[in-house]
Amino acid sequence: MKRTVVTLGINSALQILRGAHDEGMQTLCVCLSRHSELYRRYAFIDRVEVVADYTELPALCARLDPATTCVVPHSSFLSRLGSVGIAALPAPYFGSREAAVWQEARERQRQWMAQARLNLPRVFRHIDEIDAPVVVKAGGGMRGDNFFARNQREFERRLRDFRAQQYVIQEYIIGVPIMLHYFASPLSGQIEFLAADRRYETNVDSLGRIPTENQAGLQIEPTFVRVGNLPVAIRESLLSEVYRMGEALVAVSRDLFPPRGLFGPFSLEAIITPSQQFYALELSTAIVGGTNLFINGSPYSALFFDEPMSMGRRCSREIRLAEEAGRLEQVVSLPAGPRG
Amino acid sequence: MKRTVVTLGINSALQILRGAHDEGMQTLCVCLSRHSELYRRYAFIDRVEVVADYTELPALCARLDPATTCVVPHSSFLSRLGSVGIAALPAPYFGSREAAVWQEARERQRQWMAQARLNLPRVFRHIDEIDAPVVVKAGGGMRGDNFFARNQREFERRLRDFRAQQYVIQEYIIGVPIMLHYFASPLSGQIEFLAADRRYETNVDSLGRIPTENQAGLQIEPTFVRVGNLPVAIRESLLSEVYRMGEALVAVSRDLFPPRGLFGPFSLEAIITPSQQFYALELSTAIVGGTNLFINGSPYSALFFDEPMSMGRRCSREIRLAEEAGRLEQVVSLPAGPRG
Amino acid sequence: MKRTVVTLGINSALQILRGAHDEGMQTLCVCLSRHSELYRRYAFIDRVEVVADYTELPALCARLDPATTCVVPHSSFLSRLGSVGIAALPAPYFGSREAAVWQEARERQRQWMAQARLNLPRVFRHIDEIDAPVVVKAGGGMRGDNFFARNQREFERRLRDFRAQQYVIQEYIIGVPIMLHYFASPLSGQIEFLAADRRYETNVDSLGRIPTENQAGLQIEPTFVRVGNLPVAIRESLLSEVYRMGEALVAVSRDLFPPRGLFGPFSLEAIITPSQQFYALELSTAIVGGTNLFINGSPYSALFFDEPMSMGRRCSREIRLAEEAGRLEQVVSLPAGPRG
């Protein structure tokens, strides 16, 4: 019987399920009712299950046969279920469940990246330490809310209007943003750099089209809401460092959560400075929306594969090859506690 | 005998004719002499006819056999011929001729979008109503000429230098621009969302690379001349709304110009605000230049098709399938009056 | 015996070698030790040779059998070896070695573009001539270092801090940047326009995301370091001029360095102004990094080829076809002096 790939209908479900279909699997999309019409449009989705809330997913998974199911998560999947929900999810899961724990808390994620010798923006623990422009990022449920401050005084003034209780004060790094998308294959033991993009954010990506003199009149408060992504090819001489960072993150993860550490898709958000240094901002340990640009392949996937290979398809390819080789346990992880 | 797809050599003729060729048809490109060398370079164009002026197209079409011809229009085709020329064009025409009428006049287009419950920028009828920053857009033959004003005083000052006689005063919506490209299939009754892009406009897209202090010295008057397009993938959670808008535009069109309403390719220009709302700016009822990015397929066309499917090819695919099913009359429209 | 395509491991080596592999050739990558791990990751690279310095390449080439070797250069290859090194390189070389001479010196390159009737920014020989905003570009080894000045006074002030001894003072053209990528086929006698992109430069491409009021506080000195590229589709009505420029550059080159002139890949960096004029900034006579976006094909290559055709593959395709037709001498050039 065919294996069924399951994911939540949001974020990058389309490429995950299209990729599963292309690798010969059945597909199941679990989504809110307001998105069910969307997912029903696509012939490669065999089944759409509507839930009132994403928290119903575990119960739904418990009813599926673990012998023929595999959950393929994405970054919204992780944030919706949380690392506790991920750990207990009663279904075979593509990737490491412990990675979700280490991604979730900013401090742990920072420790991970620091141990991998990635350049990181300085973090200021107290207002008195601020000696450079900063970006203040909300934590917990408010993630995505940011503000910018040039100095201590501006920080103080803007903090008054900031709704988030938890936040981190990061040095503002001047340079261009980039998202790097990797796949770590447990079967080959290799890392594949598969794509790069930059976010398309509203309203901050509209500023560059508004003349200086008009910006004053409009009094725009910059926001960083991702509504899309733009494809990027990266300067080839930077690829060695791109791979070094990816390899180091995987190597360190084996110390942090042994024995398997991080595997499957992961993405790094970074800034590239004029001296061509990468500064790492954030790490995602599952498929992210930026890879939706490359459902029909990327310039980098074309270096490894002869057919269009999305990140979603890459996951199902690994599952299929593992299954064919009788090594499925290498690419999936089982729930932490006793089965529900 | 093979059907011949005809279009004007400009805008998106290359993808239309390449797509027709890929679907097994003959191709005819009608162009000005200054572009004939361009279109003669491409092996998939079987015949290039030079005209002194686009208004010669109807006479040229009248000489073709309607039994084996099909015109596939694009947005420049519509603006060059006008809805009156489109209505009378003596050749089978892919898409709705009445859609051109409703697209042409800003007020009708706005009514159409309003009935489809799309968010629209407010329109100010008189200078006294202006209570927010506005963009003033020329109508008629000057379309493409715009200016920006922060308030009534600036509006008054800039209007003096504005050459257009007809114009509309629209609220300026702060957010990022996006173009959404759809195909409404009369055969399947389905809408396919096939691509997204944003325009690449000179000089406004150069502003973001000029430091604030230099902008002052350069005294740049922003212009919005499209010279290219950049590909975008859209956040997956926004796709339900993308489809809702497309479906609503098609549904409303069946009331506005029954019975068939809008079918074939259409595109929506919108702004996405920080609250992830779409504000619709303009509707095109034929292929637009932004889809030239996807001559070898887009991430979204790859969700429906196994081969590279440009918007141009999608049109010829529909014509071919309709012909094979003996349902050609469903996908083409005939001239309004008696044949010329 | 199979022909081996050789290139330096940097810039666009991946597409060159992947393309050679796809055309049935052997591949050899010559690189610095810090990049050897990168190139060893890819199965299509048959051999990686590590050199301590790029100047070792000629000696390495001298040891290869010229009957079964072909060097495919790229723009970093040209700048590393210089036109003198290129002229003497003891191996069959894809493209014109004399083109490298004409590209190298800014004055000659300018003469070439001027003879081809390309629009060029004015050049000011002396500070007193400056009557418009200018960009000052370093020559020789400092190429890539630039500064901007609004007038004579600002020019004078900034020149004091400028480290380059050689420089050129160019009028600053307001418009959007574009890179145009061509292939001139000696076999067909035709030019193929294969792709367009724009550079992604740090930090200048970060400015547009920083509100005016914050830019003041950050005191950003704009830099133009290319770290990536973004794909662009160009307005179809501009393609006639795109081809005219490419044809003219090739035609003029036959006068400048007869009899063969320029052939193979070349790229033009330009600005498009609001009046839709191209202003040519720089010409490259080999593959450039921007084409890395199109390793799996571009919208424009799809108009000529049914398979994914990168610029790198296009070179090997020409070599293969030439060899099959017994016309290899038409597509390669031999070293200038006696063999080393």
Short mmCIF file of N, CA and C in Angstrom, two decimals, chain B residues 50-190:
data_model
loop_
_atom_site.label_atom_id
_atom_site.label_comp_id
_atom_site.label_asym_id
_atom_site.label_seq_id
_atom_site.Cartn_x
_atom_site.Cartn_y
_atom_site.Cartn_z
N VAL B 50 4.26 42.54 -41.79
CA VAL B 50 4.55 43.90 -41.35
C VAL B 50 3.39 44.82 -41.71
N VAL B 51 2.96 45.62 -40.72
CA VAL B 51 1.94 46.64 -40.99
C VAL B 51 2.53 48.01 -40.66
N ALA B 52 2.00 49.03 -41.32
CA ALA B 52 2.50 50.39 -41.06
C ALA B 52 1.92 50.90 -39.74
N ASP B 53 0.78 50.34 -39.38
CA ASP B 53 0.08 50.81 -38.19
C ASP B 53 -0.81 49.67 -37.68
N TYR B 54 -0.98 49.58 -36.37
CA TYR B 54 -1.75 48.48 -35.82
C TYR B 54 -3.21 48.49 -36.30
N THR B 55 -3.67 49.65 -36.74
CA THR B 55 -5.06 49.73 -37.22
C THR B 55 -5.28 48.93 -38.50
N GLU B 56 -4.17 48.48 -39.12
CA GLU B 56 -4.34 47.64 -40.31
C GLU B 56 -4.72 46.20 -39.96
N LEU B 57 -4.67 45.87 -38.69
CA LEU B 57 -4.92 44.49 -38.30
C LEU B 57 -6.28 43.97 -38.75
N PRO B 58 -7.37 44.73 -38.54
CA PRO B 58 -8.68 44.20 -38.95
C PRO B 58 -8.71 43.81 -40.44
N ALA B 59 -8.17 44.67 -41.30
CA ALA B 59 -8.17 44.36 -42.74
C ALA B 59 -7.37 43.09 -43.00
N LEU B 60 -6.26 42.96 -42.31
CA LEU B 60 -5.43 41.77 -42.48
C LEU B 60 -6.18 40.52 -42.00
N CYS B 61 -6.87 40.66 -40.87
CA CYS B 61 -7.63 39.52 -40.34
C CYS B 61 -8.75 39.11 -41.31
N ALA B 62 -9.35 40.11 -41.94
CA ALA B 62 -10.46 39.82 -42.85
C ALA B 62 -10.04 38.92 -44.01
N ARG B 63 -8.74 38.95 -44.32
CA ARG B 63 -8.24 38.13 -45.42
C ARG B 63 -7.90 36.71 -44.99
N LEU B 64 -7.93 36.44 -43.69
CA LEU B 64 -7.60 35.09 -43.21
C LEU B 64 -8.85 34.23 -43.17
N ASP B 65 -8.67 32.95 -43.30
CA ASP B 65 -9.81 32.03 -43.25
C ASP B 65 -10.25 31.83 -41.80
N PRO B 66 -11.47 32.28 -41.46
CA PRO B 66 -11.90 32.15 -40.06
C PRO B 66 -11.99 30.70 -39.57
N ALA B 67 -12.07 29.78 -40.49
CA ALA B 67 -12.18 28.37 -40.09
C ALA B 67 -10.86 27.85 -39.51
N THR B 68 -9.77 28.53 -39.83
CA THR B 68 -8.47 28.01 -39.37
C THR B 68 -7.62 29.10 -38.70
N THR B 69 -8.29 30.12 -38.17
CA THR B 69 -7.56 31.23 -37.55
C THR B 69 -8.06 31.42 -36.13
N CYS B 70 -7.20 31.90 -35.24
CA CYS B 70 -7.66 32.37 -33.93
C CYS B 70 -6.73 33.47 -33.45
N VAL B 71 -7.31 34.63 -33.16
CA VAL B 71 -6.54 35.73 -32.59
C VAL B 71 -6.40 35.51 -31.08
N VAL B 72 -5.17 35.60 -30.58
CA VAL B 72 -4.96 35.60 -29.13
C VAL B 72 -4.45 36.98 -28.74
N PRO B 73 -5.27 37.76 -28.03
CA PRO B 73 -4.90 39.14 -27.72
C PRO B 73 -4.03 39.23 -26.47
N HIS B 74 -3.43 40.39 -26.27
CA HIS B 74 -2.72 40.70 -25.01
C HIS B 74 -3.07 42.13 -24.64
N SER B 75 -2.54 42.63 -23.54
CA SER B 75 -3.04 43.93 -23.06
C SER B 75 -2.70 45.07 -24.02
N SER B 76 -1.55 45.01 -24.70
CA SER B 76 -1.25 46.07 -25.68
C SER B 76 -2.17 45.97 -26.88
N PHE B 77 -2.50 44.76 -27.24
CA PHE B 77 -3.47 44.51 -28.30
C PHE B 77 -4.78 45.24 -27.98
N LEU B 78 -5.24 45.09 -26.76
CA LEU B 78 -6.48 45.74 -26.33
C LEU B 78 -6.35 47.26 -26.39
N SER B 79 -5.24 47.79 -25.87
CA SER B 79 -5.14 49.25 -25.83
C SER B 79 -4.94 49.82 -27.22
N ARG B 80 -4.25 49.09 -28.11
CA ARG B 80 -4.05 49.60 -29.47
C ARG B 80 -5.35 49.60 -30.27
N LEU B 81 -6.11 48.51 -30.17
CA LEU B 81 -7.33 48.44 -30.97
C LEU B 81 -8.52 49.12 -30.29
N GLY B 82 -8.51 49.15 -28.99
CA GLY B 82 -9.66 49.71 -28.28
C GLY B 82 -10.82 48.74 -28.32
N SER B 83 -11.76 48.93 -27.42
CA SER B 83 -12.84 47.95 -27.33
C SER B 83 -13.72 47.96 -28.58
N VAL B 84 -13.78 49.11 -29.24
CA VAL B 84 -14.58 49.17 -30.47
C VAL B 84 -13.92 48.34 -31.57
N GLY B 85 -12.60 48.51 -31.69
CA GLY B 85 -11.86 47.71 -32.67
C GLY B 85 -11.92 46.23 -32.35
N ILE B 86 -11.85 45.91 -31.07
CA ILE B 86 -11.92 44.51 -30.65
C ILE B 86 -13.28 43.91 -31.02
N ALA B 87 -14.33 44.67 -30.77
CA ALA B 87 -15.69 44.17 -31.02
C ALA B 87 -15.88 43.80 -32.49
N ALA B 88 -15.25 44.58 -33.36
CA ALA B 88 -15.48 44.40 -34.79
C ALA B 88 -14.43 43.52 -35.47
N LEU B 89 -13.42 43.13 -34.75
CA LEU B 89 -12.29 42.41 -35.37
C LEU B 89 -12.80 41.16 -36.10
N PRO B 90 -12.61 41.10 -37.42
CA PRO B 90 -13.25 40.03 -38.21
C PRO B 90 -12.44 38.73 -38.18
N ALA B 91 -12.35 38.13 -36.99
CA ALA B 91 -11.65 36.85 -36.85
C ALA B 91 -12.07 36.23 -35.53
N PRO B 92 -12.04 34.90 -35.45
CA PRO B 92 -12.30 34.27 -34.15
C PRO B 92 -11.29 34.79 -33.14
N TYR B 93 -11.76 35.07 -31.94
CA TYR B 93 -10.98 35.81 -30.94
C TYR B 93 -11.01 35.01 -29.65
N PHE B 94 -9.83 34.73 -29.09
CA PHE B 94 -9.78 33.94 -27.86
C PHE B 94 -10.07 34.85 -26.67
N GLY B 95 -11.19 34.59 -26.00
CA GLY B 95 -11.58 35.41 -24.86
C GLY B 95 -12.82 36.21 -25.18
N SER B 96 -13.21 37.01 -24.19
CA SER B 96 -14.44 37.79 -24.31
C SER B 96 -14.14 39.17 -24.86
N ARG B 97 -14.88 39.55 -25.90
CA ARG B 97 -14.70 40.90 -26.45
C ARG B 97 -15.34 41.95 -25.56
N GLU B 98 -16.37 41.55 -24.84
CA GLU B 98 -17.04 42.51 -23.98
C GLU B 98 -16.20 42.88 -22.76
N ALA B 99 -15.34 41.95 -22.36
CA ALA B 99 -14.46 42.25 -21.23
C ALA B 99 -13.62 43.49 -21.53
N ALA B 100 -13.23 43.64 -22.82
CA ALA B 100 -12.41 44.80 -23.21
C ALA B 100 -13.15 46.11 -22.96
N VAL B 101 -14.47 46.08 -23.16
CA VAL B 101 -15.28 47.28 -22.93
C VAL B 101 -15.24 47.66 -21.45
N TRP B 102 -15.40 46.65 -20.61
CA TRP B 102 -15.48 46.89 -19.17
C TRP B 102 -14.12 47.22 -18.56
N GLN B 103 -13.07 46.77 -19.21
CA GLN B 103 -11.74 47.09 -18.71
C GLN B 103 -11.37 48.53 -19.07
N GLU B 104 -11.84 48.97 -20.25
CA GLU B 104 -11.34 50.20 -20.85
C GLU B 104 -11.63 51.45 -20.01
N ALA B 105 -12.85 51.58 -19.55
CA ALA B 105 -13.23 52.79 -18.81
C ALA B 105 -12.97 52.57 -17.32
N ARG B 106 -12.23 53.49 -16.73
CA ARG B 106 -11.88 53.34 -15.32
C ARG B 106 -13.11 53.16 -14.42
N GLU B 107 -14.18 53.87 -14.71
CA GLU B 107 -15.34 53.84 -13.82
C GLU B 107 -16.01 52.46 -13.86
N ARG B 108 -16.13 51.92 -15.07
CA ARG B 108 -16.73 50.60 -15.20
C ARG B 108 -15.88 49.54 -14.53
N GLN B 109 -14.58 49.64 -14.77
CA GLN B 109 -13.65 48.68 -14.17
C GLN B 109 -13.78 48.73 -12.65
N ARG B 110 -13.89 49.94 -12.12
CA ARG B 110 -14.03 50.10 -10.67
C ARG B 110 -15.34 49.49 -10.17
N GLN B 111 -16.38 49.70 -10.93
CA GLN B 111 -17.69 49.15 -10.56
C GLN B 111 -17.61 47.62 -10.51
N TRP B 112 -16.97 47.06 -11.52
CA TRP B 112 -16.78 45.60 -11.62
C TRP B 112 -16.03 45.08 -10.36
N MET B 113 -14.92 45.71 -10.05
CA MET B 113 -14.13 45.28 -8.90
C MET B 113 -14.88 45.49 -7.59
N ALA B 114 -15.63 46.57 -7.52
CA ALA B 114 -16.41 46.85 -6.31
C ALA B 114 -17.49 45.78 -6.10
N GLN B 115 -18.16 45.43 -7.20
CA GLN B 115 -19.21 44.40 -7.08
C GLN B 115 -18.62 43.04 -6.67
N ALA B 116 -17.35 42.84 -7.02
CA ALA B 116 -16.69 41.59 -6.63
C ALA B 116 -16.14 41.68 -5.20
N ARG B 117 -16.48 42.72 -4.50
CA ARG B 117 -16.07 42.95 -3.11
C ARG B 117 -14.54 42.95 -2.94
N LEU B 118 -13.83 43.53 -3.90
CA LEU B 118 -12.41 43.77 -3.74
C LEU B 118 -12.23 45.08 -2.98
N ASN B 119 -11.23 45.15 -2.12
CA ASN B 119 -10.90 46.43 -1.49
C ASN B 119 -10.36 47.38 -2.55
N LEU B 120 -10.86 48.60 -2.53
CA LEU B 120 -10.41 49.59 -3.52
C LEU B 120 -9.93 50.84 -2.80
N PRO B 121 -8.93 51.51 -3.34
CA PRO B 121 -8.53 52.80 -2.76
C PRO B 121 -9.70 53.77 -2.93
N ARG B 122 -9.88 54.67 -1.99
CA ARG B 122 -10.92 55.68 -2.15
C ARG B 122 -10.60 56.57 -3.35
N VAL B 123 -11.65 57.06 -3.99
CA VAL B 123 -11.47 58.00 -5.09
C VAL B 123 -12.06 59.33 -4.65
N PHE B 124 -11.29 60.41 -4.86
CA PHE B 124 -11.76 61.74 -4.49
C PHE B 124 -12.24 62.45 -5.75
N ARG B 125 -13.48 62.94 -5.70
CA ARG B 125 -14.07 63.59 -6.88
C ARG B 125 -13.62 65.05 -6.98
N HIS B 126 -13.29 65.63 -5.86
CA HIS B 126 -12.97 67.06 -5.86
C HIS B 126 -11.82 67.32 -4.89
N ILE B 127 -11.05 68.35 -5.17
CA ILE B 127 -9.88 68.67 -4.34
C ILE B 127 -10.25 68.81 -2.86
N ASP B 128 -11.44 69.32 -2.57
CA ASP B 128 -11.83 69.53 -1.18
C ASP B 128 -11.98 68.22 -0.41
N GLU B 129 -12.19 67.14 -1.15
CA GLU B 129 -12.37 65.85 -0.47
C GLU B 129 -11.04 65.23 -0.03
N ILE B 130 -9.94 65.70 -0.61
CA ILE B 130 -8.63 65.06 -0.34
C ILE B 130 -8.25 65.21 1.13
N ASP B 131 -8.22 64.07 1.84
CA ASP B 131 -7.87 64.10 3.25
C ASP B 131 -6.74 63.10 3.56
N ALA B 132 -6.02 62.68 2.51
CA ALA B 132 -4.94 61.70 2.67
C ALA B 132 -4.01 61.86 1.47
N PRO B 133 -2.81 61.29 1.54
CA PRO B 133 -1.94 61.33 0.36
C PRO B 133 -2.63 60.65 -0.81
N VAL B 134 -2.41 61.19 -2.00
CA VAL B 134 -3.10 60.67 -3.19
C VAL B 134 -2.12 60.41 -4.33
N VAL B 135 -2.55 59.53 -5.24
CA VAL B 135 -1.85 59.40 -6.51
C VAL B 135 -2.86 59.79 -7.59
N VAL B 136 -2.42 60.63 -8.50
CA VAL B 136 -3.30 61.13 -9.54
C VAL B 136 -2.91 60.44 -10.84
N LYS B 137 -3.87 59.75 -11.44
CA LYS B 137 -3.59 58.94 -12.62
C LYS B 137 -4.31 59.48 -13.84
N ALA B 138 -3.54 59.67 -14.90
CA ALA B 138 -4.11 60.15 -16.15
C ALA B 138 -4.99 59.07 -16.76
N GLY B 139 -6.04 59.51 -17.47
CA GLY B 139 -6.90 58.57 -18.19
C GLY B 139 -6.69 58.72 -19.68
N GLY B 140 -7.52 58.02 -20.43
CA GLY B 140 -7.47 58.12 -21.90
C GLY B 140 -6.10 57.79 -22.44
N GLY B 141 -5.67 58.57 -23.41
CA GLY B 141 -4.42 58.29 -24.11
C GLY B 141 -3.17 58.51 -23.28
N MET B 142 -3.27 59.22 -22.16
CA MET B 142 -2.09 59.52 -21.34
C MET B 142 -1.86 58.48 -20.25
N ARG B 143 -2.64 57.44 -20.23
CA ARG B 143 -2.54 56.44 -19.17
C ARG B 143 -1.08 56.05 -18.91
N GLY B 144 -0.68 55.96 -17.68
CA GLY B 144 0.71 55.67 -17.37
C GLY B 144 1.36 56.89 -16.73
N ASP B 145 0.83 58.07 -17.04
CA ASP B 145 1.30 59.30 -16.39
C ASP B 145 0.65 59.43 -15.02
N ASN B 146 1.46 59.60 -14.00
CA ASN B 146 0.96 59.68 -12.63
C ASN B 146 1.67 60.81 -11.90
N PHE B 147 1.03 61.33 -10.88
CA PHE B 147 1.81 62.08 -9.89
C PHE B 147 1.28 61.82 -8.50
N PHE B 148 2.11 62.14 -7.53
CA PHE B 148 1.83 61.87 -6.14
C PHE B 148 1.68 63.20 -5.41
N ALA B 149 0.73 63.29 -4.50
CA ALA B 149 0.60 64.52 -3.71
C ALA B 149 0.21 64.17 -2.28
N ARG B 150 0.84 64.87 -1.36
CA ARG B 150 0.60 64.55 0.05
C ARG B 150 -0.68 65.17 0.58
N ASN B 151 -1.12 66.25 -0.05
CA ASN B 151 -2.28 66.97 0.49
C ASN B 151 -2.85 67.88 -0.60
N GLN B 152 -3.88 68.62 -0.23
CA GLN B 152 -4.58 69.47 -1.20
C GLN B 152 -3.65 70.50 -1.84
N ARG B 153 -2.79 71.11 -1.02
CA ARG B 153 -1.91 72.14 -1.56
C ARG B 153 -0.95 71.58 -2.60
N GLU B 154 -0.36 70.42 -2.25
CA GLU B 154 0.59 69.82 -3.19
C GLU B 154 -0.14 69.36 -4.46
N PHE B 155 -1.35 68.87 -4.27
CA PHE B 155 -2.15 68.46 -5.42
C PHE B 155 -2.34 69.63 -6.38
N GLU B 156 -2.72 70.75 -5.84
CA GLU B 156 -2.99 71.94 -6.63
C GLU B 156 -1.74 72.38 -7.39
N ARG B 157 -0.61 72.40 -6.69
CA ARG B 157 0.64 72.84 -7.28
C ARG B 157 1.05 71.93 -8.44
N ARG B 158 0.97 70.61 -8.22
CA ARG B 158 1.43 69.68 -9.25
C ARG B 158 0.46 69.56 -10.42
N LEU B 159 -0.81 69.80 -10.14
CA LEU B 159 -1.80 69.68 -11.21
C LEU B 159 -1.51 70.69 -12.32
N ARG B 160 -0.95 71.83 -11.95
CA ARG B 160 -0.64 72.88 -12.94
C ARG B 160 0.28 72.35 -14.05
N ASP B 161 1.23 71.46 -13.66
CA ASP B 161 2.20 70.95 -14.64
C ASP B 161 1.73 69.65 -15.31
N PHE B 162 0.54 69.19 -14.97
CA PHE B 162 0.09 67.89 -15.43
C PHE B 162 -0.57 68.04 -16.79
N ARG B 163 -0.12 67.24 -17.76
CA ARG B 163 -0.58 67.44 -19.13
C ARG B 163 -1.92 66.77 -19.41
N ALA B 164 -2.28 65.76 -18.59
CA ALA B 164 -3.49 65.00 -18.89
C ALA B 164 -4.75 65.82 -18.57
N GLN B 165 -5.74 65.72 -19.43
CA GLN B 165 -7.00 66.42 -19.21
C GLN B 165 -7.93 65.59 -18.32
N GLN B 166 -7.95 64.28 -18.59
CA GLN B 166 -8.75 63.39 -17.75
C GLN B 166 -7.84 62.75 -16.71
N TYR B 167 -8.31 62.69 -15.49
CA TYR B 167 -7.51 62.01 -14.47
C TYR B 167 -8.42 61.56 -13.33
N VAL B 168 -7.87 60.66 -12.52
CA VAL B 168 -8.60 60.20 -11.35
C VAL B 168 -7.69 60.42 -10.13
N ILE B 169 -8.31 60.85 -9.03
CA ILE B 169 -7.55 61.11 -7.80
C ILE B 169 -7.80 59.96 -6.83
N GLN B 170 -6.76 59.14 -6.62
CA GLN B 170 -6.93 57.95 -5.78
C GLN B 170 -6.16 58.10 -4.48
N GLU B 171 -6.71 57.60 -3.43
CA GLU B 171 -5.98 57.49 -2.16
C GLU B 171 -4.70 56.68 -2.40
N TYR B 172 -3.60 57.12 -1.81
CA TYR B 172 -2.34 56.38 -1.92
C TYR B 172 -2.30 55.29 -0.86
N ILE B 173 -2.25 54.03 -1.29
CA ILE B 173 -2.25 52.91 -0.34
C ILE B 173 -0.80 52.50 -0.05
N ILE B 174 -0.44 52.45 1.20
CA ILE B 174 0.94 52.08 1.55
C ILE B 174 1.05 50.57 1.68
N GLY B 175 1.93 50.00 0.90
CA GLY B 175 2.12 48.55 0.91
C GLY B 175 2.94 48.16 -0.30
N VAL B 176 3.11 46.86 -0.52
CA VAL B 176 3.95 46.43 -1.65
C VAL B 176 3.09 46.04 -2.84
N PRO B 177 3.57 46.37 -4.06
CA PRO B 177 2.80 46.06 -5.26
C PRO B 177 2.93 44.58 -5.65
N ILE B 178 1.86 44.07 -6.26
CA ILE B 178 1.88 42.69 -6.75
C ILE B 178 0.97 42.60 -7.98
N MET B 179 1.33 41.74 -8.92
CA MET B 179 0.47 41.45 -10.06
C MET B 179 0.10 39.98 -9.96
N LEU B 180 -1.20 39.68 -10.05
CA LEU B 180 -1.68 38.31 -9.94
C LEU B 180 -2.23 37.87 -11.29
N HIS B 181 -1.79 36.71 -11.76
CA HIS B 181 -2.17 36.27 -13.10
C HIS B 181 -3.02 35.00 -13.06
N TYR B 182 -4.20 35.09 -13.65
CA TYR B 182 -5.19 34.01 -13.61
C TYR B 182 -5.52 33.52 -15.01
N PHE B 183 -6.06 32.31 -15.06
CA PHE B 183 -6.66 31.80 -16.28
C PHE B 183 -8.01 31.18 -15.92
N ALA B 184 -9.05 31.67 -16.56
CA ALA B 184 -10.40 31.11 -16.34
C ALA B 184 -10.73 30.20 -17.52
N SER B 185 -10.87 28.92 -17.24
CA SER B 185 -11.09 27.94 -18.30
C SER B 185 -12.57 27.70 -18.55
N PRO B 186 -13.05 28.03 -19.74
CA PRO B 186 -14.45 27.74 -20.05
C PRO B 186 -14.69 26.22 -20.11
N LEU B 187 -13.69 25.45 -20.47
CA LEU B 187 -13.89 24.01 -20.61
C LEU B 187 -14.05 23.34 -19.25
N SER B 188 -13.19 23.70 -18.29
CA SER B 188 -13.26 23.04 -16.98
C SER B 188 -14.16 23.79 -16.02
N GLY B 189 -14.45 25.06 -16.35
CA GLY B 189 -15.21 25.87 -15.41
C GLY B 189 -14.39 26.30 -14.21
N GLN B 190 -13.09 26.07 -14.25
CA GLN B 190 -12.22 26.38 -13.12
C GLN B 190 -11.35 27.60 -13.40
#
